[in-house]
Each structure stands twice: as C-alpha cells, then as structure tokens.
CSV table of C-alpha atoms and ligand atoms in Angstrom, one decimal:
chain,number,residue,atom,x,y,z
A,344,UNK,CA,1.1,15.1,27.8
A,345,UNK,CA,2.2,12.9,24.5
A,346,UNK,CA,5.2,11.9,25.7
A,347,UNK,CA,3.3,10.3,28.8
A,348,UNK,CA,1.9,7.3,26.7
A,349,UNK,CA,4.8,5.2,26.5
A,350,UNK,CA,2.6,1.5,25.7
A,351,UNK,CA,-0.1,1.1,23.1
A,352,UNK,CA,-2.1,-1.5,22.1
A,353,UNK,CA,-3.6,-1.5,18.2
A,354,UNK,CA,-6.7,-3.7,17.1
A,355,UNK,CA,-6.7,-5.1,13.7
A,356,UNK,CA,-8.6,-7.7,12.1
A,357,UNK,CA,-6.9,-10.6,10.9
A,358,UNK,CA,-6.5,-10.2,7.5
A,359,UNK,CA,-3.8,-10.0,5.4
A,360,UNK,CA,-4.9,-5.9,4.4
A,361,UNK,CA,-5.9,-5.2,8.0
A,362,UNK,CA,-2.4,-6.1,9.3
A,363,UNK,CA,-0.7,-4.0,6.8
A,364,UNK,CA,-2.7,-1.1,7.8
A,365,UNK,CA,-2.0,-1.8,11.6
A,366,UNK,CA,1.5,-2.1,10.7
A,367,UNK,CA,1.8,0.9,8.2
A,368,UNK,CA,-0.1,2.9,11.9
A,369,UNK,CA,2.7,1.6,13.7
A,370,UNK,CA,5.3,2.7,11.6
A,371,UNK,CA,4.3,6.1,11.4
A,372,UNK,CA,3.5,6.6,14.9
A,373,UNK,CA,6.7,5.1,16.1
A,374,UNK,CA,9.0,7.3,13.5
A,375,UNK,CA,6.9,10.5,14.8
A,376,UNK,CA,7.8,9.0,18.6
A,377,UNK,CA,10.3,6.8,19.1
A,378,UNK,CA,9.9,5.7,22.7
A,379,UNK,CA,7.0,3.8,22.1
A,380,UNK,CA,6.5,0.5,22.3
A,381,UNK,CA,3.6,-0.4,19.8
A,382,UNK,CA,1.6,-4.0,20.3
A,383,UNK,CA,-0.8,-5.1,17.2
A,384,UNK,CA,-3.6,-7.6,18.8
A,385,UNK,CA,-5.3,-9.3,15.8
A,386,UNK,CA,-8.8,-10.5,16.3
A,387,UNK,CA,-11.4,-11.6,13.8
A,388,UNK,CA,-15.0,-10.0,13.2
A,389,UNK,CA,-18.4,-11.3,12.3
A,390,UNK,CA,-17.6,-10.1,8.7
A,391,UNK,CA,-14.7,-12.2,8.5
A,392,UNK,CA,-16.2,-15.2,9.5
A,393,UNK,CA,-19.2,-15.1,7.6
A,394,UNK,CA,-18.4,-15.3,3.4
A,395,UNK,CA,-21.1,-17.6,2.4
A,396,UNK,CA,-23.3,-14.2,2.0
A,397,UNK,CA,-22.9,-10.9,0.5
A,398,UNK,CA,-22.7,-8.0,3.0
A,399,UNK,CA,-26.4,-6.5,2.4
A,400,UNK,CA,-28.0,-10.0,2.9
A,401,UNK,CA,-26.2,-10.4,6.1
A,402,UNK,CA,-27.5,-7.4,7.5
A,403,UNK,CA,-26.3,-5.8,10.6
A,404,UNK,CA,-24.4,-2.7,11.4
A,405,UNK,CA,-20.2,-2.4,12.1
A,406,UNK,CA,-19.5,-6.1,10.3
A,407,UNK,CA,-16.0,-5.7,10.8
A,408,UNK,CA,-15.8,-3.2,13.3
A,409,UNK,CA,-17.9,-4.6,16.3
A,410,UNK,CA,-15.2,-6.9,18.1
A,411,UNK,CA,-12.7,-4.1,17.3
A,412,UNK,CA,-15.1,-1.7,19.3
A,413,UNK,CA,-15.1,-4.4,22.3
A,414,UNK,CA,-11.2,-4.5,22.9
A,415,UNK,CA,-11.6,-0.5,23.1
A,416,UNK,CA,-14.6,-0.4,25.7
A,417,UNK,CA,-12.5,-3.5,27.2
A,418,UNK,CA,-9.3,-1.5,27.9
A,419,UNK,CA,-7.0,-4.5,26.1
A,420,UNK,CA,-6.9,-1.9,23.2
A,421,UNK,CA,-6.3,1.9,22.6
A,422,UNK,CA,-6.8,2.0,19.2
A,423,UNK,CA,-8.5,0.9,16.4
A,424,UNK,CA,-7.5,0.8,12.9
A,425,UNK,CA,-9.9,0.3,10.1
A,426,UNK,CA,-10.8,1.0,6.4
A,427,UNK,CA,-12.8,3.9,6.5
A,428,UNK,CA,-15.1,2.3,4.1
A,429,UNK,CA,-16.1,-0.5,6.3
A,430,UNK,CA,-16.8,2.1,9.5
A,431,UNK,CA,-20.1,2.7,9.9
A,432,UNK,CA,-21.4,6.5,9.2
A,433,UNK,CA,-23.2,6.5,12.7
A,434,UNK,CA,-21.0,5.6,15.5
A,435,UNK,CA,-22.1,4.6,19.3
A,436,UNK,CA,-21.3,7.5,21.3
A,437,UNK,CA,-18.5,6.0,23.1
A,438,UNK,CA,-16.5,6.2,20.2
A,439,UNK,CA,-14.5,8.7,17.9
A,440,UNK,CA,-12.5,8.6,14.7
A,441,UNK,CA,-9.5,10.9,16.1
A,442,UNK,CA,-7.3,10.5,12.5
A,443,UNK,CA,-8.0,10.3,9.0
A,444,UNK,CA,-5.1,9.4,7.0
A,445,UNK,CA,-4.2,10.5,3.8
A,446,UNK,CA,-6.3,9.1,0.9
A,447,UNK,CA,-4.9,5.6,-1.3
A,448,UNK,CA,-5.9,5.7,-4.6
A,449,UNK,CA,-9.5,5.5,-4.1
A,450,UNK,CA,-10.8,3.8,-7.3
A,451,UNK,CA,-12.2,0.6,-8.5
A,452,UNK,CA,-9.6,-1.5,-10.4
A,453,UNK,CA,-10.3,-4.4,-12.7
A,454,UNK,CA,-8.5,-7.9,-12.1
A,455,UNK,CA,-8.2,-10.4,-14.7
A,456,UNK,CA,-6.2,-12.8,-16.0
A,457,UNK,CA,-7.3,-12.5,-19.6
A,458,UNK,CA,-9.2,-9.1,-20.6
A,459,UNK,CA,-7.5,-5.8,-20.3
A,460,UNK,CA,-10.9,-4.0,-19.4
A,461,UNK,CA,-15.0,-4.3,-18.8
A,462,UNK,CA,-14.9,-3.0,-22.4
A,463,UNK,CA,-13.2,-6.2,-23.7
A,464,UNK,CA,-15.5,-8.8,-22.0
A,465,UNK,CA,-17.6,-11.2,-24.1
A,466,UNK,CA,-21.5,-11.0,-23.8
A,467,UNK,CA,-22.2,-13.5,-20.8
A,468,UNK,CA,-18.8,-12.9,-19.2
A,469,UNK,CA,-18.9,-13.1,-15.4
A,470,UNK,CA,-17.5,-10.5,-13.1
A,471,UNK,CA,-16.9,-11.3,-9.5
A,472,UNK,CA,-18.3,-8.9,-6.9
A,473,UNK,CA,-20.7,-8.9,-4.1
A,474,UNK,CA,-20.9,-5.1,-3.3
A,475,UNK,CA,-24.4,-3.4,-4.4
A,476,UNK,CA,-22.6,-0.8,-5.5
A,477,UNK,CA,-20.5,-2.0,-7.8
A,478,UNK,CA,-22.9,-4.7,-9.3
A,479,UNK,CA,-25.5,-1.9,-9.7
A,480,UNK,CA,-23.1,0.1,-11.7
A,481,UNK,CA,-21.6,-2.5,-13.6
A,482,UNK,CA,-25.1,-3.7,-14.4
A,483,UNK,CA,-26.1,0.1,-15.5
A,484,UNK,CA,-23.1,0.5,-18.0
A,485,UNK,CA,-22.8,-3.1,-19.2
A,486,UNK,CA,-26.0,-5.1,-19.3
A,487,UNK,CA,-24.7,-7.4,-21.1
A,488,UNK,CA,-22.3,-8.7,-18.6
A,489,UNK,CA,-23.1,-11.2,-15.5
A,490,UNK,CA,-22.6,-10.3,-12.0
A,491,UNK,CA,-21.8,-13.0,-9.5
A,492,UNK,CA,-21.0,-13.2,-5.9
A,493,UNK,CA,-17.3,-13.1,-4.3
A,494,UNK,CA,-17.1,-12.3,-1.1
A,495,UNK,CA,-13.8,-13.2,1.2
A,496,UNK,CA,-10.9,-11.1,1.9
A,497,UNK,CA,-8.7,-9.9,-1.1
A,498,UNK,CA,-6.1,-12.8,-1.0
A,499,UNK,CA,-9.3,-15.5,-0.7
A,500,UNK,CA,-11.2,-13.0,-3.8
A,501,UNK,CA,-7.6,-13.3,-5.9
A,502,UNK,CA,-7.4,-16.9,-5.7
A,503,UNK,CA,-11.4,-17.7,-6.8
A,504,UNK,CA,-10.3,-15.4,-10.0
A,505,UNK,CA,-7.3,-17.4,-10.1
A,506,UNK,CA,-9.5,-20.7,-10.1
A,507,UNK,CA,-11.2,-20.0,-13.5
A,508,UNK,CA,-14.9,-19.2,-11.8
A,509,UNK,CA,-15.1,-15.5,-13.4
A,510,UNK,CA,-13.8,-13.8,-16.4
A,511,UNK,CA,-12.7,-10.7,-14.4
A,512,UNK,CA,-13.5,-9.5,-10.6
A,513,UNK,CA,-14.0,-5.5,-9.0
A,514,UNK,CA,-11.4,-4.8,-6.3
A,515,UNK,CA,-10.6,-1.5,-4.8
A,516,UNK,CA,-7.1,-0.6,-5.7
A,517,UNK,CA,-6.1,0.4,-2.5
A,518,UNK,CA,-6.1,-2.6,-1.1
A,519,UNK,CA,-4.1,-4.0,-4.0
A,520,UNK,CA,-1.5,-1.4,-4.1
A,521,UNK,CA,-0.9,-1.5,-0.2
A,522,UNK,CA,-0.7,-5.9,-0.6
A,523,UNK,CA,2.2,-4.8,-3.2
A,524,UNK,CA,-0.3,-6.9,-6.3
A,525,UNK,CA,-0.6,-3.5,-8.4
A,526,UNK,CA,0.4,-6.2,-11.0
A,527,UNK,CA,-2.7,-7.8,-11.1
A,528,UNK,CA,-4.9,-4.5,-12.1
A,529,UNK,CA,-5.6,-4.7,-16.0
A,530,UNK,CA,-7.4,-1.1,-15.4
A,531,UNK,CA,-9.0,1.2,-13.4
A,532,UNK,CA,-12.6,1.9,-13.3
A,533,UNK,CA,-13.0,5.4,-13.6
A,534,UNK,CA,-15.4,7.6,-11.8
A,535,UNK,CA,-18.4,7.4,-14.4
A,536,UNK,CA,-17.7,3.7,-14.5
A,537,UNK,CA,-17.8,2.8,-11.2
A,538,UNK,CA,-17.9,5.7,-8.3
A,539,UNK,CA,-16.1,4.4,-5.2
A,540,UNK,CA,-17.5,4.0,-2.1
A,541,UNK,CA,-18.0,6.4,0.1
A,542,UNK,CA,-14.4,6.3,2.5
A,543,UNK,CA,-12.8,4.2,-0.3
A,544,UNK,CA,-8.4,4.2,-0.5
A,545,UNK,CA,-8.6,5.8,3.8
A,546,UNK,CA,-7.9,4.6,6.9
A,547,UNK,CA,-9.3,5.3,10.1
A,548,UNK,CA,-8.2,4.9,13.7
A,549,UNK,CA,-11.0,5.0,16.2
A,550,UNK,CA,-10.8,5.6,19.7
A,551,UNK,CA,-12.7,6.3,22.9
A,552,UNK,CA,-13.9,9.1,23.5
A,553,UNK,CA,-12.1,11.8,26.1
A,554,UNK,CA,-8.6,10.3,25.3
A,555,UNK,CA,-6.9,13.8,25.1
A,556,UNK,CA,-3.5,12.9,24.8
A,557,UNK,CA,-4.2,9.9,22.2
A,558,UNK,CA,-6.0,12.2,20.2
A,559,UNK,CA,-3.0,14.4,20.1
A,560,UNK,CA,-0.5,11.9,19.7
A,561,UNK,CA,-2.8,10.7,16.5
A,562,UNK,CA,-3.4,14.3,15.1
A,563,UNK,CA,0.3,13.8,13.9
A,564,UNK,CA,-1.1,11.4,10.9
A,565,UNK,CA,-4.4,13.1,10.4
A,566,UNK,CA,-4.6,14.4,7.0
A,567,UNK,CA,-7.0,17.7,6.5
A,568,UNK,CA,-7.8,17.4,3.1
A,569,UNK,CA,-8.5,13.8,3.1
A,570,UNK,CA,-10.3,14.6,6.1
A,571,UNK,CA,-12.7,17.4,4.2
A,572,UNK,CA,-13.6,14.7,1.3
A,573,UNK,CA,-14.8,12.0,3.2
A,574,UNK,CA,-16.5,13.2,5.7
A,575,UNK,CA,-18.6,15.2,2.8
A,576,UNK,CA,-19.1,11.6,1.5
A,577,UNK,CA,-20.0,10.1,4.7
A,578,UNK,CA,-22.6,13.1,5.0
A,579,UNK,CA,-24.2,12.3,2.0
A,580,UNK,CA,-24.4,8.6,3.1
A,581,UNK,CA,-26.1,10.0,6.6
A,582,UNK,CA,-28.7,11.6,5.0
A,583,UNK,CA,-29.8,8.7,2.6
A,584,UNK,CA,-29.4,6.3,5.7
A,585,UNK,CA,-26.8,4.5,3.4
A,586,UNK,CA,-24.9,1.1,4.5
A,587,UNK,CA,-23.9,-2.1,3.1
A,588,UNK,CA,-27.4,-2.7,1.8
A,589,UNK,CA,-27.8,0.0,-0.5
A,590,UNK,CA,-26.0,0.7,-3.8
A,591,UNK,CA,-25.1,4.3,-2.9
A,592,UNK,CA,-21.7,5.9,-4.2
A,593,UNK,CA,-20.1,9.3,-3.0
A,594,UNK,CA,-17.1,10.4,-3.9
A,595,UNK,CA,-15.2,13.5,-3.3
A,596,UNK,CA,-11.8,15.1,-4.5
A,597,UNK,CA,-10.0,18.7,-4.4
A,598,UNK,CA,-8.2,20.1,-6.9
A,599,UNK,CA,-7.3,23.6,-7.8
A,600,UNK,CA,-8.4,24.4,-3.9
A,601,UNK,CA,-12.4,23.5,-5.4
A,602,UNK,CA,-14.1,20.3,-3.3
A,603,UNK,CA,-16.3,18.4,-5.9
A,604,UNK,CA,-18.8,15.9,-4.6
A,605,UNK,CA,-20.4,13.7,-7.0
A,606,UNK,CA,-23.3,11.1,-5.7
A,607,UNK,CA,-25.4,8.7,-6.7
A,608,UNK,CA,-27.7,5.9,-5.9
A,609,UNK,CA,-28.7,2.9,-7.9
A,610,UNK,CA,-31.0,0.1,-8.1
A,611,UNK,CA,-29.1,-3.6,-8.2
A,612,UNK,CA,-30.3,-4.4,-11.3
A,613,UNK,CA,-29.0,-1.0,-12.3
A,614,UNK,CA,-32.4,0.2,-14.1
A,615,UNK,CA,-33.0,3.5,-12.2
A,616,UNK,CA,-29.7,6.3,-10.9
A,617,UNK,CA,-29.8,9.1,-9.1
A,618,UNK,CA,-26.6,11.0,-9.9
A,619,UNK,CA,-25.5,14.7,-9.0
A,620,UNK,CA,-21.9,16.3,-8.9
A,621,UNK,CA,-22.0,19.7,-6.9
A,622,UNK,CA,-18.5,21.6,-5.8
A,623,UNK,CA,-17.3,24.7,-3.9
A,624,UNK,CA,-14.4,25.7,-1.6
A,625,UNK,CA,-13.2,22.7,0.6
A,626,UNK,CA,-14.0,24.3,3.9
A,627,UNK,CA,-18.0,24.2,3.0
A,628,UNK,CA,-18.1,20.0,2.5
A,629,UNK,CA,-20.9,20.2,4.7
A,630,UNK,CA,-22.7,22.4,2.6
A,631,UNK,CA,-21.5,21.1,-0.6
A,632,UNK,CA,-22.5,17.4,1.0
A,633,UNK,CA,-26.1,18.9,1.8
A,634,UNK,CA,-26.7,19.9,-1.9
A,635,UNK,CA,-25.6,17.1,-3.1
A,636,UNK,CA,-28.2,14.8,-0.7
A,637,UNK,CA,-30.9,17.0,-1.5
A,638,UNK,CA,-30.3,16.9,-5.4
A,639,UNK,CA,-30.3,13.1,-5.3
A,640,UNK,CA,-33.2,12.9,-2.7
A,641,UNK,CA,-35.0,15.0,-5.8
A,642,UNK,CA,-34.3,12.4,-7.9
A,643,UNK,CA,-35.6,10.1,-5.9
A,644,UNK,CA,-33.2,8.4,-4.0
A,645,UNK,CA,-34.9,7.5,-1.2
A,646,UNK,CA,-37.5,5.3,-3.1
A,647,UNK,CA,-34.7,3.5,-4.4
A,648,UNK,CA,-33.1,3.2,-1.1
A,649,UNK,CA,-36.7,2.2,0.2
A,650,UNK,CA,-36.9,-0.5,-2.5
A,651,UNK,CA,-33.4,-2.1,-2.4
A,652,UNK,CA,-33.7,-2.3,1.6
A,653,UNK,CA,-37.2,-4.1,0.9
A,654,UNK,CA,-35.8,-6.6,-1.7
A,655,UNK,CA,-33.0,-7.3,1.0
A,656,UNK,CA,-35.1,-8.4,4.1
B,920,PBG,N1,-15.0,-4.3,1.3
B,920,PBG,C1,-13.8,-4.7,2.0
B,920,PBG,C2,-12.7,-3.7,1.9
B,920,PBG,N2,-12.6,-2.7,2.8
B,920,PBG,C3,-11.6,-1.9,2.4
B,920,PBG,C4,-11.0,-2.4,1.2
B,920,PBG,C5,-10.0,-1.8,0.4
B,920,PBG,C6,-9.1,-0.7,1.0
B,920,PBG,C7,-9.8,0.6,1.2
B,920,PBG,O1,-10.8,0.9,0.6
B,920,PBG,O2,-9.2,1.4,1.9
B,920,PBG,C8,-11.7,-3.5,0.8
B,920,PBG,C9,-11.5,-4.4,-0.3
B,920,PBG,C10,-12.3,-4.1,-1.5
B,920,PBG,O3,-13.4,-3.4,-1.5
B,920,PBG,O4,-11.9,-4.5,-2.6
C-alpha cells in the first residue's frame, strides 16, 4: 500500500527554520523510500506576517498553522510539517498529527553578544522576548531585569540582538542548533530557569484524516518516546485551556524507563506560580499528565489563567 504513493506534496512556512524542517522530512522520508519524488510548497501564515504584536495580544488560534491546514483540505498538499510547539492542542477534526519525531534539545538557550548568562546581566539589562512564558519566568527569577518585546522569525530575532537594542534575547535551542548558529548560545536555561514550552525541540507532520497509507508511510519517522512526553505535556496544556496567551510551561522527559512531568503556570509579571513535577512509568503519561493538571489546578492555576486571559483582551 506504501509503495503506491509515489508523489508528495509538503507544506512549510516560509521561514528560514520551517524549510529546514520540511527539508530534514524530506530527507528522511526519501532515504526510508527512494522512489519518491518529494515537492516542498512554501507558503506564509498569519503569524508570519504579523510581528508588530506579541503572539497572546494577537489572539487567535493555529497562527502559523491555518494556511498550512488550507493546502491539506485543498488537496495541493499531503502533508504538513510544523513545530510541535506552534500546533494547537485542539485540532479541527479533519486533521491528525500521524508522526512525532524525535525530540531536539528542548531548552531555552541564551543569546548574547556580551554576557555569558541571565546571572551576569546588569540591573536594568534588557532581554528580548515576547513569549508569556518565558518573560513570566524570567520576571519570577530575575526581577531585576527588563523584559522587552521581539517577535520575528529567528534570523529577524538574531539580527535585532545584533543591532544593539537588548543586552541578551531567549531563543529555543532547537531552532538554533538545526539553523547550524549553536555558536551564538552563551547558555542554556535550565529547567528551574526557564521550563520549555509545551512541544518545544519536536516536529510534527499533520495530515488528513483516513489517509491509511500516508500514515504508514510516516510511522517510519515517528518516534514513541518522544511521542509519550509530549503528548503528556499537551494534556496538561488541554486541561488548563493553555495557548499562546497564557504563561503555562510543561515539560516532560524519560530516563531510567520513569516519565517525569513537571508543570507550571505563571502570572506575566511573574508574582504568583503554580509549579508541580509528578512521574511514573512512560506508558501512564496520561495519568501522570492528569496529576500533574490537577496539582496545578490546586494551586490555582486556573485563576491565573483566568487573569492573564483578562489582561490580554
Ligand atoms: N515560537 C516560534 C518557534 N517555534 C518553534 C521554535 C523553535 C523550534 C522548536 O521548538 O522545535 C520557535 C523559535 C523559538 O521559540 O525560539
């Protein structure tokens, strides 16, 4: 049944990242079968075009996945690849993630062209980063340091470092290491610094649903344990009815065959955190995941969610 599909058609943003990701899908796909002819049709998404405004303000679910979504429903694509991090954690029913790929390094790294860490910034220094998430941690840990907007993709967020504008700016690594500018990282944030985002360092290639022989053709890159961890982290984000507009963090990782699942939610201005870490055998993530939502619900997680949406309208 595989071997039937002979023609497929990949849809990828623009950007510099997306088009390595599409690329890097190609390559593995076409050394697992040979015969086929892989096409990569860029297109750009609503996210892409508008950088004036930090993700929560503009609102809105699937920023960077909508138009992607189109070409599928369309038929001029068969599959799309995207960042896990940027797909939302409810998806139309049309649609399915058939592969999750093995996990990038799924930390926050710290760019700058002068400081080694957060640790070495001045009081007053400015760090460059529009995500809730990170600003609300940064904010928690270092209160003495500014938090100021960059959005753009990561070539655009290198060069406004580059310009002079902030003392240091939040990237995820992934994103560097797969550009090939590990260079630029000073350090890495670790997990009490900065949790990742829920998805962070994986890719994800959506399809439509009730493509049988896709699916199978793409099982040959899906990656179980990878697979395990973020769907526990997108569970988590379910529950709390988390997106772009609300500093929420999960973040999930196996070793020694034990699945930990740490959480947390934050206000922006970092004054209030819901935190939890809960673990158990990989296969019960959803379980694990459910602990874990419930804890941080205790804590009162949903007021803060509550609050930050409200400030964001
Ligand atoms: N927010 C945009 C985005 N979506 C995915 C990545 C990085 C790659 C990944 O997480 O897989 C980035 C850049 C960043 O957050 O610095």
């Amino acid at each position: 049944m595989v071997l039937s599909i002979k023609n497929l058609r990949i849809a990828t943003r623009e950007s510099r990242l997306a088009v390595w990701q599409a690329e890097y899908v190609k390559q593995r796909l076409t050394s697992v079968f040979p015969h086929l002819n892989v096409e990569l049709v860029k297109m750009t998404t609503k996210g892409d075009k508008i950088i004036d405004r930090s993700l929560s303000k503009i609102g809105g679910k699937g920023l960077f996945t909508k138009e992607l979504e189109n070409s599928l429903l369309s038929g001029e694509c068969d599959l799309a690849v995207h960042s896990l991090k940027d797909v939302p954690v409810e998806m139309q029913d049309h649609f399915e993630i058939a592969c999750i790929m093995k996990r990038e390094n799924p930390m926050d790294a710290f760019v700058s062209n002068v400081y080694k860490s957060l640790y070495d910034l001045p009081a007053g220094s400015i760090v460059g980063t529009s995500s809730l998430r990170r600003e609300s941690q940064i904010r928690a840990k270092f209160p003495n340091l500014q938090v100021m907007p960059l959005r753009g993709n990561l070539d655009t967020r290198i060069r406004r470092l580059d310009e002079g504008m902030y003392s240091g700016i939040i990237l995820a690594a992934a994103g560097l290491k797969r550009l090939g500018m590990m260079n630029r990282i000073k350090s890495f944030l670790s997990i009490d610094e900065s949790l990742p985002a829920v998805g962070q360092g994986a890719l994800a290639i959506e399809i439509l649903k009730n493509k049988y022989a896709l699916k199978e053709m793409l099982s040959y890159l899906h990656d179980d344990e990878t697979s395990m961890c973020v769907t526990a982290e997108r569970l988590v984000s379910e529950s709390l009815g988390g997106s772009c507009q609300v500093p929420l963090a999960a973040h999930a990782w196996i070793v020694h065959d034990t699945l930990h699942l740490r959480g947390l939610v934050a206000k922006s201005d970092g004054s209030k955190v819901a935190y939890t870490e809960c673990e158990g055998p990989p296969e019960d993530y959803k379980v694990i995941a459910q602990r874990v939502s419930m804890e941080l619900k205790n804590q009162g997680a949903q007021e803060i969610i509550n609050a930050s949406l409200g400030i964001n309208e």
